[in-house]
mmCIF file of C-alpha atoms and ligand atoms in Angstrom:
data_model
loop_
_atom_site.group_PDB
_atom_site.id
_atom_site.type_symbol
_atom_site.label_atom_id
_atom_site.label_comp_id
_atom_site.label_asym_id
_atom_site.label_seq_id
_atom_site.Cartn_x
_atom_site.Cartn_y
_atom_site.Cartn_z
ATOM 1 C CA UNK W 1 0.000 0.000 0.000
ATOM 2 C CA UNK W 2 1.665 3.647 -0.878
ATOM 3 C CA UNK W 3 1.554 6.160 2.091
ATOM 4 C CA UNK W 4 3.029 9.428 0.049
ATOM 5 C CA UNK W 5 3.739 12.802 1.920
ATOM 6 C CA UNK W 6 2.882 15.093 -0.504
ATOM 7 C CA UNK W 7 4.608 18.107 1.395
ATOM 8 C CA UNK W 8 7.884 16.277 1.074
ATOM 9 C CA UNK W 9 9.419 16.400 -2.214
ATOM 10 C CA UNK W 10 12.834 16.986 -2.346
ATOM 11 C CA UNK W 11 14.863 14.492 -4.058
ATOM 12 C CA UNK W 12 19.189 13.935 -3.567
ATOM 13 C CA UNK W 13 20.601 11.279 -6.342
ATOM 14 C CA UNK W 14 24.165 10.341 -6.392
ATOM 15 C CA UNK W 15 25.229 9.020 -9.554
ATOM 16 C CA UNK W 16 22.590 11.318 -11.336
ATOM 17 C CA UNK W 17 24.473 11.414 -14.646
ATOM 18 C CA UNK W 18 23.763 7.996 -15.057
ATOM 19 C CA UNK W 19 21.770 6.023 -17.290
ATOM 20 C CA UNK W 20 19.316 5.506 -14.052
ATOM 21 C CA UNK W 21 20.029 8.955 -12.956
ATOM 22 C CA UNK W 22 18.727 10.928 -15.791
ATOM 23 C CA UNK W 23 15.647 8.176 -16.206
ATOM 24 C CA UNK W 24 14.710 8.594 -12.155
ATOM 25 C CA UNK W 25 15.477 12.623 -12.358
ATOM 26 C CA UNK W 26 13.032 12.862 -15.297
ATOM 27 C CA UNK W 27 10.893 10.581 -13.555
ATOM 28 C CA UNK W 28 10.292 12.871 -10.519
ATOM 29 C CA UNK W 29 10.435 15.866 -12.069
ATOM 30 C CA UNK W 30 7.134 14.813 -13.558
ATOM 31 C CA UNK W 31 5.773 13.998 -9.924
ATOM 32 C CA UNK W 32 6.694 17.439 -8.779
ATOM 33 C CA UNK W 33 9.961 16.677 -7.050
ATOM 34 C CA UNK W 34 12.897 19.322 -6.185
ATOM 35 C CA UNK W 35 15.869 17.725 -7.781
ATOM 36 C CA UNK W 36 19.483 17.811 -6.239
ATOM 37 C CA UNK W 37 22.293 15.575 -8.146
ATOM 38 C CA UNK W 38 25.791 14.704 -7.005
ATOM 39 C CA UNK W 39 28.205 15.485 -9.381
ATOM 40 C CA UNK W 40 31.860 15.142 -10.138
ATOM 41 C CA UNK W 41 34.047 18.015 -12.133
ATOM 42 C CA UNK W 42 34.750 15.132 -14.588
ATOM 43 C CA UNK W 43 30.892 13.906 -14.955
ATOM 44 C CA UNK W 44 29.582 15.117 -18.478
ATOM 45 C CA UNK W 45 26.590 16.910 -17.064
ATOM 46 C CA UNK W 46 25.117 17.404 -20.893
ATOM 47 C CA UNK W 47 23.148 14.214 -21.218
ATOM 48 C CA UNK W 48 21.224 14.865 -18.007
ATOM 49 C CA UNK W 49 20.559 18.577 -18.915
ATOM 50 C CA UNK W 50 19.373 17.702 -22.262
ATOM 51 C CA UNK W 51 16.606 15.565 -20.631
ATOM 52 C CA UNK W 52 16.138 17.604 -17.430
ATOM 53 C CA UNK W 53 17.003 20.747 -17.180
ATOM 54 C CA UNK W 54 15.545 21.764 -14.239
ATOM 55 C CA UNK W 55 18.096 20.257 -11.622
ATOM 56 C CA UNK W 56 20.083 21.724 -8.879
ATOM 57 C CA UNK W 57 23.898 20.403 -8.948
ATOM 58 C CA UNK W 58 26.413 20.065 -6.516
ATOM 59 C CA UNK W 59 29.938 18.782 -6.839
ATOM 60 C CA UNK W 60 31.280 15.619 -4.746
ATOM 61 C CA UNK W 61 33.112 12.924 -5.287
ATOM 62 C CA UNK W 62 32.136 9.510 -3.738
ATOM 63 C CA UNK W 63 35.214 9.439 -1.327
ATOM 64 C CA UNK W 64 34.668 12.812 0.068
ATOM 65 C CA UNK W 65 32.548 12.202 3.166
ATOM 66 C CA UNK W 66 33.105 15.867 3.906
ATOM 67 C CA UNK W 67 30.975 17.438 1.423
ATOM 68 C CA UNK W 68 29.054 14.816 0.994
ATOM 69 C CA UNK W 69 28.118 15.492 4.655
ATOM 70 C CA UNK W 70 28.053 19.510 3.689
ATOM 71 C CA UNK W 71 25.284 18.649 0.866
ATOM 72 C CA UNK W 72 22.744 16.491 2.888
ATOM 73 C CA UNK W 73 23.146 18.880 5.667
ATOM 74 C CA UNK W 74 22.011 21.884 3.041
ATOM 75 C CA UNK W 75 19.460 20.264 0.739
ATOM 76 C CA UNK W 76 18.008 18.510 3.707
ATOM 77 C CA UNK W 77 16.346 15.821 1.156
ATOM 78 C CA UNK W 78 13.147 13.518 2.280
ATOM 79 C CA UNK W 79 14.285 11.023 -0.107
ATOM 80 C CA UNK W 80 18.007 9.942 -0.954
ATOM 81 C CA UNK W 81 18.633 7.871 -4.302
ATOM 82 C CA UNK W 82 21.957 6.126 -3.874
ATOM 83 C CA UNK W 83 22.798 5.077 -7.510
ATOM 84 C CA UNK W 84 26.876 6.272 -8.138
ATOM 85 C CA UNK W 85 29.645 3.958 -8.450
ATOM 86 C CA UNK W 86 31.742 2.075 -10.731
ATOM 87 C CA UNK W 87 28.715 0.332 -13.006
ATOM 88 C CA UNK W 88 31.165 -2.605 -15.002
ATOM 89 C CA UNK W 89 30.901 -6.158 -13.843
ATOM 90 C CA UNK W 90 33.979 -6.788 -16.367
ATOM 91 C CA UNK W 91 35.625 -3.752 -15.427
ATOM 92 C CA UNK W 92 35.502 -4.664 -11.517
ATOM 93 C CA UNK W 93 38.291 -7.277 -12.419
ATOM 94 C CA UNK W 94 40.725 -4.920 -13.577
ATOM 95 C CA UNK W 95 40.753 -2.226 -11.099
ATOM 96 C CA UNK W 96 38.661 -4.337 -7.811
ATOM 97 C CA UNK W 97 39.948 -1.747 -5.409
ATOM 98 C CA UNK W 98 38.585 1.201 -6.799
ATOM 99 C CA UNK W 99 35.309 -0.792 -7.362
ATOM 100 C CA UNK W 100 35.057 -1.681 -4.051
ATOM 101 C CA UNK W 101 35.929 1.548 -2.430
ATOM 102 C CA UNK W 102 32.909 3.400 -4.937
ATOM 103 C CA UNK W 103 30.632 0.778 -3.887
ATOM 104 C CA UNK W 104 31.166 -0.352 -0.673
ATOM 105 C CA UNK W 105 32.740 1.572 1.591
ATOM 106 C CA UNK W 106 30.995 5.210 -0.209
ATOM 107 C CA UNK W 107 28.513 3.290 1.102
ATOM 108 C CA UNK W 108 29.185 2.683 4.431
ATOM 109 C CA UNK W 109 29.972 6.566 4.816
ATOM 110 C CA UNK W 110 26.925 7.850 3.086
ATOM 111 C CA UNK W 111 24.850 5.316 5.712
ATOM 112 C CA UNK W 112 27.284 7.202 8.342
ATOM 113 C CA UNK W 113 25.996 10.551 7.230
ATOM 114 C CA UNK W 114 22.462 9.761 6.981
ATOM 115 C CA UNK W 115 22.279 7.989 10.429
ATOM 116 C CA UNK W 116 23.290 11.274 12.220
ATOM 117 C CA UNK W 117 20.648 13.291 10.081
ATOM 118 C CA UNK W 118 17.945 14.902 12.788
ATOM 119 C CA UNK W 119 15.093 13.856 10.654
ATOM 120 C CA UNK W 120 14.224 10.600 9.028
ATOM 121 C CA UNK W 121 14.768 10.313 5.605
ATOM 122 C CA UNK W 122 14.006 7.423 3.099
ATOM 123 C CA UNK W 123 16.925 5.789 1.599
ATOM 124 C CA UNK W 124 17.242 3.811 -1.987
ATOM 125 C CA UNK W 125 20.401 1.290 -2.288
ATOM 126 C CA UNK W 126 20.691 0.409 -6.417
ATOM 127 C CA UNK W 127 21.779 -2.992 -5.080
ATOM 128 C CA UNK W 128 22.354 -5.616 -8.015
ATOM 129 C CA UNK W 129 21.688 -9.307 -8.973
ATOM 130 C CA UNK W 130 25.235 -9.894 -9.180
ATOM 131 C CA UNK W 131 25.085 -10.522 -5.376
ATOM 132 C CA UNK W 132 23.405 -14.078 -6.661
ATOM 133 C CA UNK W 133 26.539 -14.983 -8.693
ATOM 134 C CA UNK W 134 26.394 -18.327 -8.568
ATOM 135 C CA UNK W 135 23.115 -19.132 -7.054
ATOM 136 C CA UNK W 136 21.694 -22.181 -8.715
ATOM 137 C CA UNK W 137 18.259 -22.004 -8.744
ATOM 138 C CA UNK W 138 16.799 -19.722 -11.031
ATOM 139 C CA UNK W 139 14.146 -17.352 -10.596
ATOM 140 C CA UNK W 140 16.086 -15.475 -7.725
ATOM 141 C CA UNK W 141 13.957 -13.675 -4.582
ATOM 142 C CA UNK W 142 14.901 -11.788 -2.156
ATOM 143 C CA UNK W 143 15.308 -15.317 -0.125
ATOM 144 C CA UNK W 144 18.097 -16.653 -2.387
ATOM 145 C CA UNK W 145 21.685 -17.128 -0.912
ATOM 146 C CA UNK W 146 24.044 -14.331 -2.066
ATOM 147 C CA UNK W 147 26.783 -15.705 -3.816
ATOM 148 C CA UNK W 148 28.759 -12.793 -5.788
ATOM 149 C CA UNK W 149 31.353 -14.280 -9.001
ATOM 150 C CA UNK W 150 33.022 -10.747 -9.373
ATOM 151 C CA UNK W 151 34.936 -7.973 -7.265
ATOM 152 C CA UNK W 152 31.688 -5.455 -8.093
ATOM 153 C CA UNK W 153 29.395 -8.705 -7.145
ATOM 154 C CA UNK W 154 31.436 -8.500 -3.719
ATOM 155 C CA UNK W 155 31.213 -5.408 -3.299
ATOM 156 C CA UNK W 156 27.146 -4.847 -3.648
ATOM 157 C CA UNK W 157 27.138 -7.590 -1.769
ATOM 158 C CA UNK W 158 28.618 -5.720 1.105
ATOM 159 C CA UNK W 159 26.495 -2.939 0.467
ATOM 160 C CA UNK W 160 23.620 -4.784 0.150
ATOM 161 C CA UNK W 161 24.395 -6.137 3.958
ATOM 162 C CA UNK W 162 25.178 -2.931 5.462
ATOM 163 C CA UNK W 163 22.014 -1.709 4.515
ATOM 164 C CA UNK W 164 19.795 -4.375 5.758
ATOM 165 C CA UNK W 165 21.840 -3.699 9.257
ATOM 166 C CA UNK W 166 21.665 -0.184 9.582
ATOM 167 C CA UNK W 167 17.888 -0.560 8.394
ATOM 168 C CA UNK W 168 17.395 -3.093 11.643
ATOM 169 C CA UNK W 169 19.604 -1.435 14.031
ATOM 170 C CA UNK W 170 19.286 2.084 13.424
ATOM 171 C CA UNK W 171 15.364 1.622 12.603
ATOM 172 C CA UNK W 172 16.318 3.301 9.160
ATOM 173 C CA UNK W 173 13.997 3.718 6.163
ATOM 174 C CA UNK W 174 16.624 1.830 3.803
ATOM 175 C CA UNK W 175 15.019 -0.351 0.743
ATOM 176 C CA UNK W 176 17.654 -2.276 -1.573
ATOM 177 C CA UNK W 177 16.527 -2.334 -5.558
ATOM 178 C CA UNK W 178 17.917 -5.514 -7.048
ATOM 179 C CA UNK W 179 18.118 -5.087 -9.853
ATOM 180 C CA UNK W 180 18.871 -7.752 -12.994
ATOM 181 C CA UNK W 181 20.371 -5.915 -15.615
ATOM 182 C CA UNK W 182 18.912 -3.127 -17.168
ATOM 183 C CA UNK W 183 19.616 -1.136 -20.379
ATOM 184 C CA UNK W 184 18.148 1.391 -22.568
ATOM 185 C CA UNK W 185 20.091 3.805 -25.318
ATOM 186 C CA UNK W 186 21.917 5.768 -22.475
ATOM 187 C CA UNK W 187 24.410 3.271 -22.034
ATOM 188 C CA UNK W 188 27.278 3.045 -23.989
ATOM 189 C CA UNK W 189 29.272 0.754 -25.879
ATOM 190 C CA UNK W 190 31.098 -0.538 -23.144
ATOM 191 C CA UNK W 191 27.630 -2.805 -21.981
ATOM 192 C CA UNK W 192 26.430 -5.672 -24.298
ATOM 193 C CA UNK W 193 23.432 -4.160 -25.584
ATOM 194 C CA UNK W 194 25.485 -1.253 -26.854
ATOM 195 C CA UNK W 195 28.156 -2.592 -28.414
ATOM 196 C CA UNK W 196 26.050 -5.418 -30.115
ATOM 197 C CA UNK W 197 24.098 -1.879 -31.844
ATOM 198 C CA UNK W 198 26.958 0.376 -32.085
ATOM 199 C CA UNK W 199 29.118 -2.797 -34.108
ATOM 200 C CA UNK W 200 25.972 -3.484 -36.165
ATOM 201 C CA UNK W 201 25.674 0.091 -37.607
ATOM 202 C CA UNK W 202 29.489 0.272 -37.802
ATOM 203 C CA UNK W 203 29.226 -2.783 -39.964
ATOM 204 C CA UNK W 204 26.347 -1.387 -41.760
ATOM 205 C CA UNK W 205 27.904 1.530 -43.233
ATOM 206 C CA UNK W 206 30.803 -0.404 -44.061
ATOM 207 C CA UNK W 207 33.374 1.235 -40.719
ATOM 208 C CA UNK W 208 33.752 -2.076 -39.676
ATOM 209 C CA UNK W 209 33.573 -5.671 -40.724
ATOM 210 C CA UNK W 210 32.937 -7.740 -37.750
ATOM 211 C CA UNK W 211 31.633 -8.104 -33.763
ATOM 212 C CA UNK W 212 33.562 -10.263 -31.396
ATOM 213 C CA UNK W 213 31.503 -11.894 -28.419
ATOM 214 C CA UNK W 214 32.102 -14.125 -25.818
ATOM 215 C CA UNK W 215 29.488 -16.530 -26.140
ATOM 216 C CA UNK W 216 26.144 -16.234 -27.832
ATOM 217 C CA UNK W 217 23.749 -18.513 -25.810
ATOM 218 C CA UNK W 218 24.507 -17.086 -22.029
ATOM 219 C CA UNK W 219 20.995 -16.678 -20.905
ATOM 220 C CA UNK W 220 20.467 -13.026 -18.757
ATOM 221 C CA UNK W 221 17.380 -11.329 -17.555
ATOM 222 C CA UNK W 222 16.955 -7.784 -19.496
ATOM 223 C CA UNK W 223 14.822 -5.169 -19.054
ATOM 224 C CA UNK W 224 14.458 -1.208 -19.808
ATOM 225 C CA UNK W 225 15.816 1.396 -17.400
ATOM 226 C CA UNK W 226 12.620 3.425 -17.899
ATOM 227 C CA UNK W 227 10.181 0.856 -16.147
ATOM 228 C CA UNK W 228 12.909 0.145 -13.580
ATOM 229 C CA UNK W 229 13.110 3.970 -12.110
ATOM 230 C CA UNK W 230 9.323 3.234 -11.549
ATOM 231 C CA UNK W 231 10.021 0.987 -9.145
ATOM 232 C CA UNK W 232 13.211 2.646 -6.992
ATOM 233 C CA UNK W 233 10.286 5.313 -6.806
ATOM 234 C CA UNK W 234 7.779 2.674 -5.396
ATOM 235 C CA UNK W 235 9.906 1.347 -2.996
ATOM 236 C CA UNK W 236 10.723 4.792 -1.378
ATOM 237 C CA UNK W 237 6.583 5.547 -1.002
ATOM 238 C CA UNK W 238 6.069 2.578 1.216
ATOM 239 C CA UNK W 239 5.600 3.124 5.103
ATOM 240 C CA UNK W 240 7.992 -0.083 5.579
ATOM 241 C CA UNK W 241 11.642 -0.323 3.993
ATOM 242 C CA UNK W 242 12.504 -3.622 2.579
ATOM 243 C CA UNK W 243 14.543 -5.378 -0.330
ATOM 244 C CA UNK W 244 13.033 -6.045 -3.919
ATOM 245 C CA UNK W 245 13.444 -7.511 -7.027
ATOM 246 C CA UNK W 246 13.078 -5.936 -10.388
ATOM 247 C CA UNK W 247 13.604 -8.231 -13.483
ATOM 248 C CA UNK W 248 11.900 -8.879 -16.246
ATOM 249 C CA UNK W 249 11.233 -12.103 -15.191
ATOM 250 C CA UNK W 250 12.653 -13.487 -18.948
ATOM 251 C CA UNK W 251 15.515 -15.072 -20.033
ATOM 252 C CA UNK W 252 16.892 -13.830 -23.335
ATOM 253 C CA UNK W 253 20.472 -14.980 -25.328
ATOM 254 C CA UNK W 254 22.780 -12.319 -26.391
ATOM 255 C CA UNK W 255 22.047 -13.921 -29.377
ATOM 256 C CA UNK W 256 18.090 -13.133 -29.015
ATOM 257 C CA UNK W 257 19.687 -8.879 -29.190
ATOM 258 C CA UNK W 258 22.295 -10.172 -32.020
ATOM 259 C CA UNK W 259 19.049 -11.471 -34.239
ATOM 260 C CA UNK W 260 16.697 -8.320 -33.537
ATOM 261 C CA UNK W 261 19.436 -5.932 -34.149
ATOM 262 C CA UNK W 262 21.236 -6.715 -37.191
ATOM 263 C CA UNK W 263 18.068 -7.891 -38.544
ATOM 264 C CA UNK W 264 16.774 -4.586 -37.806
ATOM 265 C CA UNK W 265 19.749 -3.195 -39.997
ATOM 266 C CA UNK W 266 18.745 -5.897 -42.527
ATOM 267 C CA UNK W 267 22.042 -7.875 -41.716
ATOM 268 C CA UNK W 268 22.801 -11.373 -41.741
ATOM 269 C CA UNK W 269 24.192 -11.755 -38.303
ATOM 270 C CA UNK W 270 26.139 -14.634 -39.610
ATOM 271 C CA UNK W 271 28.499 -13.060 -41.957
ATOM 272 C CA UNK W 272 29.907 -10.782 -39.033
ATOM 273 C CA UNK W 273 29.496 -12.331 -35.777
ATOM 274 C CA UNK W 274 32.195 -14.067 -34.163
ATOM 275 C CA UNK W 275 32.849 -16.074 -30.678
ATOM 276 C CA UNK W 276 35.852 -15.451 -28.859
ATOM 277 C CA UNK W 277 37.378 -17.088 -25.411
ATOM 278 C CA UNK W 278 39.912 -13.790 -25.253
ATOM 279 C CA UNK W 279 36.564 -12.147 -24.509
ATOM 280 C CA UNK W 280 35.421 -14.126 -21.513
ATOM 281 C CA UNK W 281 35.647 -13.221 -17.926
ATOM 282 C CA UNK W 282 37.793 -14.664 -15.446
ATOM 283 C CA UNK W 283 34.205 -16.090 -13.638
ATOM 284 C CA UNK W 284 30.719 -15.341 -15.155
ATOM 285 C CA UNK W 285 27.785 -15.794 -13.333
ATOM 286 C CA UNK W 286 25.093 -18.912 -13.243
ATOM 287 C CA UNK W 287 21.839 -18.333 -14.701
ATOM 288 C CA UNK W 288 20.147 -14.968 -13.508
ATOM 289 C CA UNK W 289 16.500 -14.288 -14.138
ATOM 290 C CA UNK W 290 14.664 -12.697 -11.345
ATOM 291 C CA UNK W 291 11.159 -13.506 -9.848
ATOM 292 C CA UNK W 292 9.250 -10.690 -9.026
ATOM 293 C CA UNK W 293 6.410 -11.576 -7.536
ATOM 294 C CA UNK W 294 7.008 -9.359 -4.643
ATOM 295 C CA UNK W 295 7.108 -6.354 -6.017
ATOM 296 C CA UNK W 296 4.322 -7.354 -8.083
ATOM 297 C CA UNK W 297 2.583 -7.716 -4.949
ATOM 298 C CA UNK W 298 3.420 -5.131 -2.513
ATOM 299 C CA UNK W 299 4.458 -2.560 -5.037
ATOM 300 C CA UNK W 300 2.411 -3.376 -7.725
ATOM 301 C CA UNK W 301 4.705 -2.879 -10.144
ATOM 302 C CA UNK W 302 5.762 -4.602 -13.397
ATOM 303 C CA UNK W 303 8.086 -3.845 -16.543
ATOM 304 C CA UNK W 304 5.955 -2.622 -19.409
ATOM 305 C CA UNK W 305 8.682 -2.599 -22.046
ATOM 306 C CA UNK W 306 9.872 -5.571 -23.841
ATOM 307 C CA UNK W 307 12.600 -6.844 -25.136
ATOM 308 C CA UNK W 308 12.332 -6.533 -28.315
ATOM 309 C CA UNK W 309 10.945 -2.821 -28.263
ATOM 310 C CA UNK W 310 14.216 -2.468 -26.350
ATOM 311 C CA UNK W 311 16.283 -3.434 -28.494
ATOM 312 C CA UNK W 312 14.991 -2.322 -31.746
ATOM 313 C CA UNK W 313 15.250 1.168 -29.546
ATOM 314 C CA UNK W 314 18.970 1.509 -28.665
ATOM 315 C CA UNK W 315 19.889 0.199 -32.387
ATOM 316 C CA UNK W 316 18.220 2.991 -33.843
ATOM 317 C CA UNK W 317 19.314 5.621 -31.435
ATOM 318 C CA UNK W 318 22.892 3.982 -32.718
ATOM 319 C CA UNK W 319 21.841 4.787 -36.356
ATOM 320 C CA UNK W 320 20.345 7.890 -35.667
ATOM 321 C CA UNK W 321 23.896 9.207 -34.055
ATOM 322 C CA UNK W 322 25.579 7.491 -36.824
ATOM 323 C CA UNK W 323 23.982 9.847 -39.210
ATOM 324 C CA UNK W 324 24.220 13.249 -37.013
ATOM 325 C CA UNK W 325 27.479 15.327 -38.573
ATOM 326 C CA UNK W 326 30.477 14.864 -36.345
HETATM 327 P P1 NAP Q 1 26.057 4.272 -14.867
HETATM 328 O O1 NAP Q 1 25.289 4.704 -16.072
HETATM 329 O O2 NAP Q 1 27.406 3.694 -15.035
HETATM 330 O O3 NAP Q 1 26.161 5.529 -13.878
HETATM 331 C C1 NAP Q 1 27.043 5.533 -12.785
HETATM 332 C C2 NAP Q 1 26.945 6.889 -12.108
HETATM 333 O O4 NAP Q 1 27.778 6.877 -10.944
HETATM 334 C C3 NAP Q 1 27.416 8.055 -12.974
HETATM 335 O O5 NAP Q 1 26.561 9.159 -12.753
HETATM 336 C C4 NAP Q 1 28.802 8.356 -12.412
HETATM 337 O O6 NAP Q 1 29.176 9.712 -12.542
HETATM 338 C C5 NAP Q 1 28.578 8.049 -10.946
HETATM 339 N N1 NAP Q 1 29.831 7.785 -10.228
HETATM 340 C C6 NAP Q 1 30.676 6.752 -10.439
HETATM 341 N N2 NAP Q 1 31.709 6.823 -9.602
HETATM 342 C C7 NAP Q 1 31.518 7.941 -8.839
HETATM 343 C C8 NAP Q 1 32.251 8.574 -7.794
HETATM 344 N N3 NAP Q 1 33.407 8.057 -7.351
HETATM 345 N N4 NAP Q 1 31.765 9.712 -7.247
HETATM 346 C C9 NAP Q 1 30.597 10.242 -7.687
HETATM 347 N N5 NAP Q 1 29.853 9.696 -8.678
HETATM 348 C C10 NAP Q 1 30.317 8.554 -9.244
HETATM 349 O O7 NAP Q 1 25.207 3.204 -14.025
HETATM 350 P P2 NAP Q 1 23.628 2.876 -14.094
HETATM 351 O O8 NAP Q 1 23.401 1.851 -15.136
HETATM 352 O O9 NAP Q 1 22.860 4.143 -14.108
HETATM 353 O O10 NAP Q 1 23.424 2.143 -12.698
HETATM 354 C C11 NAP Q 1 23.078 2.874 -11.514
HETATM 355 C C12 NAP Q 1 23.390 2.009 -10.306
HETATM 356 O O11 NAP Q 1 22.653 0.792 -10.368
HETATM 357 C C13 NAP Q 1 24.861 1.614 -10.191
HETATM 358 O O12 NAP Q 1 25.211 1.595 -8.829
HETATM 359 C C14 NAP Q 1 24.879 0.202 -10.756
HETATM 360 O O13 NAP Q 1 25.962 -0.541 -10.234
HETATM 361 C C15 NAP Q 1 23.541 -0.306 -10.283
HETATM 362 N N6 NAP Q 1 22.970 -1.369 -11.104
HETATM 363 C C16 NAP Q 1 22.874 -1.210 -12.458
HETATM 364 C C17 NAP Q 1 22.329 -2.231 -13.224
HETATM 365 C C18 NAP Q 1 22.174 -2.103 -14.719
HETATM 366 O O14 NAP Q 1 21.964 -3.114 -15.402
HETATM 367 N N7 NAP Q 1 22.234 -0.885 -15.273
HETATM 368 C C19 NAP Q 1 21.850 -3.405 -12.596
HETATM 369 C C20 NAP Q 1 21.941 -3.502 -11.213
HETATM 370 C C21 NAP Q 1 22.496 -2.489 -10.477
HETATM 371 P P3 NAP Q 1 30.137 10.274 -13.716
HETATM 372 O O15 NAP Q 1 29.192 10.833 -14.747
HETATM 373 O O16 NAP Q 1 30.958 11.298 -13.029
HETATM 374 O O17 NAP Q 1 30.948 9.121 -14.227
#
């Protein structure tokens, strides 16, 4: 059941520059919210101004518990959306310490700061299904063991924990999102999704002549950033905090995006595709695909975009930037 306080809308975001970040900002703008957003001087702010405008900035960087402590204390925000850090499962094994400090212990300090706030404020954690890892039995709840395969798996994990006990010790109004993967055309070419469209139109007008994948069959649970916003929303209107779910519920191949978008380009995937071991990760995950059904239930939400519509999208926001003069 949603309990919103209508005289409290003022939102803070950390990793606002996202591709969640601009999706949630634009999200509660249209419910009315004040918007603040934690930026770095290196975050390309243009993305999230070309969507939403109408944001307040203010400059931090994960590690500095000083201003992050400064900004809370100014903006005084009912609801906190904690979404920054290093975003890369693959990346997380080449620099693990940096991952972990972004993750984990900017964690631990922003729960820090928040704890000695003098009013209570409601708290999102963009926890992840990599803290499953290796769990067995697919669909995942919120029951199943957590059993990360990567440093960034590891490090949610931890995260993930902290905020379940601060939530019970501190009586804190902390909710943990996790979410299976989720993409839309704000992510770049360094996720799947991406670089299956950006390769496809590169091939297409003849810039290059073929993809290189790890594997085609690995089965993951997709879904659209748009309907997943929704529910980091949702979860802060409840009276109780707790720990959800969002997936789509579906398996799909990476060859299921490799069919749909080259043969959205009018490619045969065939001629260009290739599989590679150089591209595999030291561990990958077991089979992810997440089971919903409580925050079908208690939230009453559910992802309204599928697959497909996804990923005809992000290939032609590829072509449609492949045709914009440099
Ligand atoms: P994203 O597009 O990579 O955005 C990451 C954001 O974090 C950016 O705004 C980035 O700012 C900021 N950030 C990174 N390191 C920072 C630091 N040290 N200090 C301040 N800001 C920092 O990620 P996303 O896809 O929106 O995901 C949002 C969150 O959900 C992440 O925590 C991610 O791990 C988690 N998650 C994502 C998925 C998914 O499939 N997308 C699934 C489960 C969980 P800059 O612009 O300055 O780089």
């Amino acid at each position: 059941m949603a309990s919103t306080n209508f005289s409290q809308k003022t939102a803070l975001i950390t990793g606002i520059t996202g591709q969640d970040g601009t999706y949630l900002t634009q999200l509660l703008l249209e419910k009315g919210y004040e918007i603040h957003g934690i930026v770095r001087k290196t975050s390309n702010i243009n993305r999230l101004l070309e969507h939403t405008p109408h944001v307040h900035l203010h400059y931090s960087d994960l590690a500095d518990s000083t201003a992050l402590r400064r900004i809370f204390n100014r903006v005084r925000p009912s609801e906190f959306y904690h979404l920054a850090g290093q975003s890369h499962v693959g990346f997380s094994f080449e620099i693990p310490q940096s991952t972990y400090q972004e993750i984990a212990i900017s964690t631990l300090g922003i729960l820090e700061i928040c704890r000695d706030l003098d009013y209570p404020i409601r708290i999102y954690h963009a926890s992840s299904s990599e803290i499953f890892g290796a769990c067995q039995n697919p669909p995942q709840n919120e029951e199943s063991p957590f059993r990360p395969t990567s440093p960034y798996g590891c490090a949610k994990t931890f995260a993930t924990h902290l905020c379940n006990t601060y939530r019970r010790s501190y009586q804190m109004h902390i909710s943990n999102g996790i979410l299976f993967n989720h993409e839309s055309p704000r992510r770049g070419p360094n996720y799947v999704a991406g670089k299956i469209a950006s390769y496809a139109v590169q091939i297409k007008q003849g810039l290059a002549t073929e993809l290189t994948l790890a594997t085609l069959e690995t089965e993951r649970d997709w879904g659209h950033a748009q309907d997943y916003v929704k529910a980091m929303w949702l979860m802060l209107q409840q009276e109780k905090p707790d720990n959800y779910v969002i997936a789509s519920g579906k398996p799909h191949r990476l060859l299921d995006w490799v069919e749909i978008m080259f043969g959205r380009l009018e490619l045969d995937w065939r001629k260009y595709v290739k599989v590679s071991e150089s591209e595999f990760r030291p561990q990958e995950p077991g089979k992810l695909i997440g089971d919903t059904t409580k925050a079908q239930t208690v939230l009453g939400w559910k992802p309204e975009i599928s697959f497909e519509s996804l990923a005809l999208e992000i290939v032609d926001s590829y072509s449609k930037k492949a045709l914009q003069p440099l």
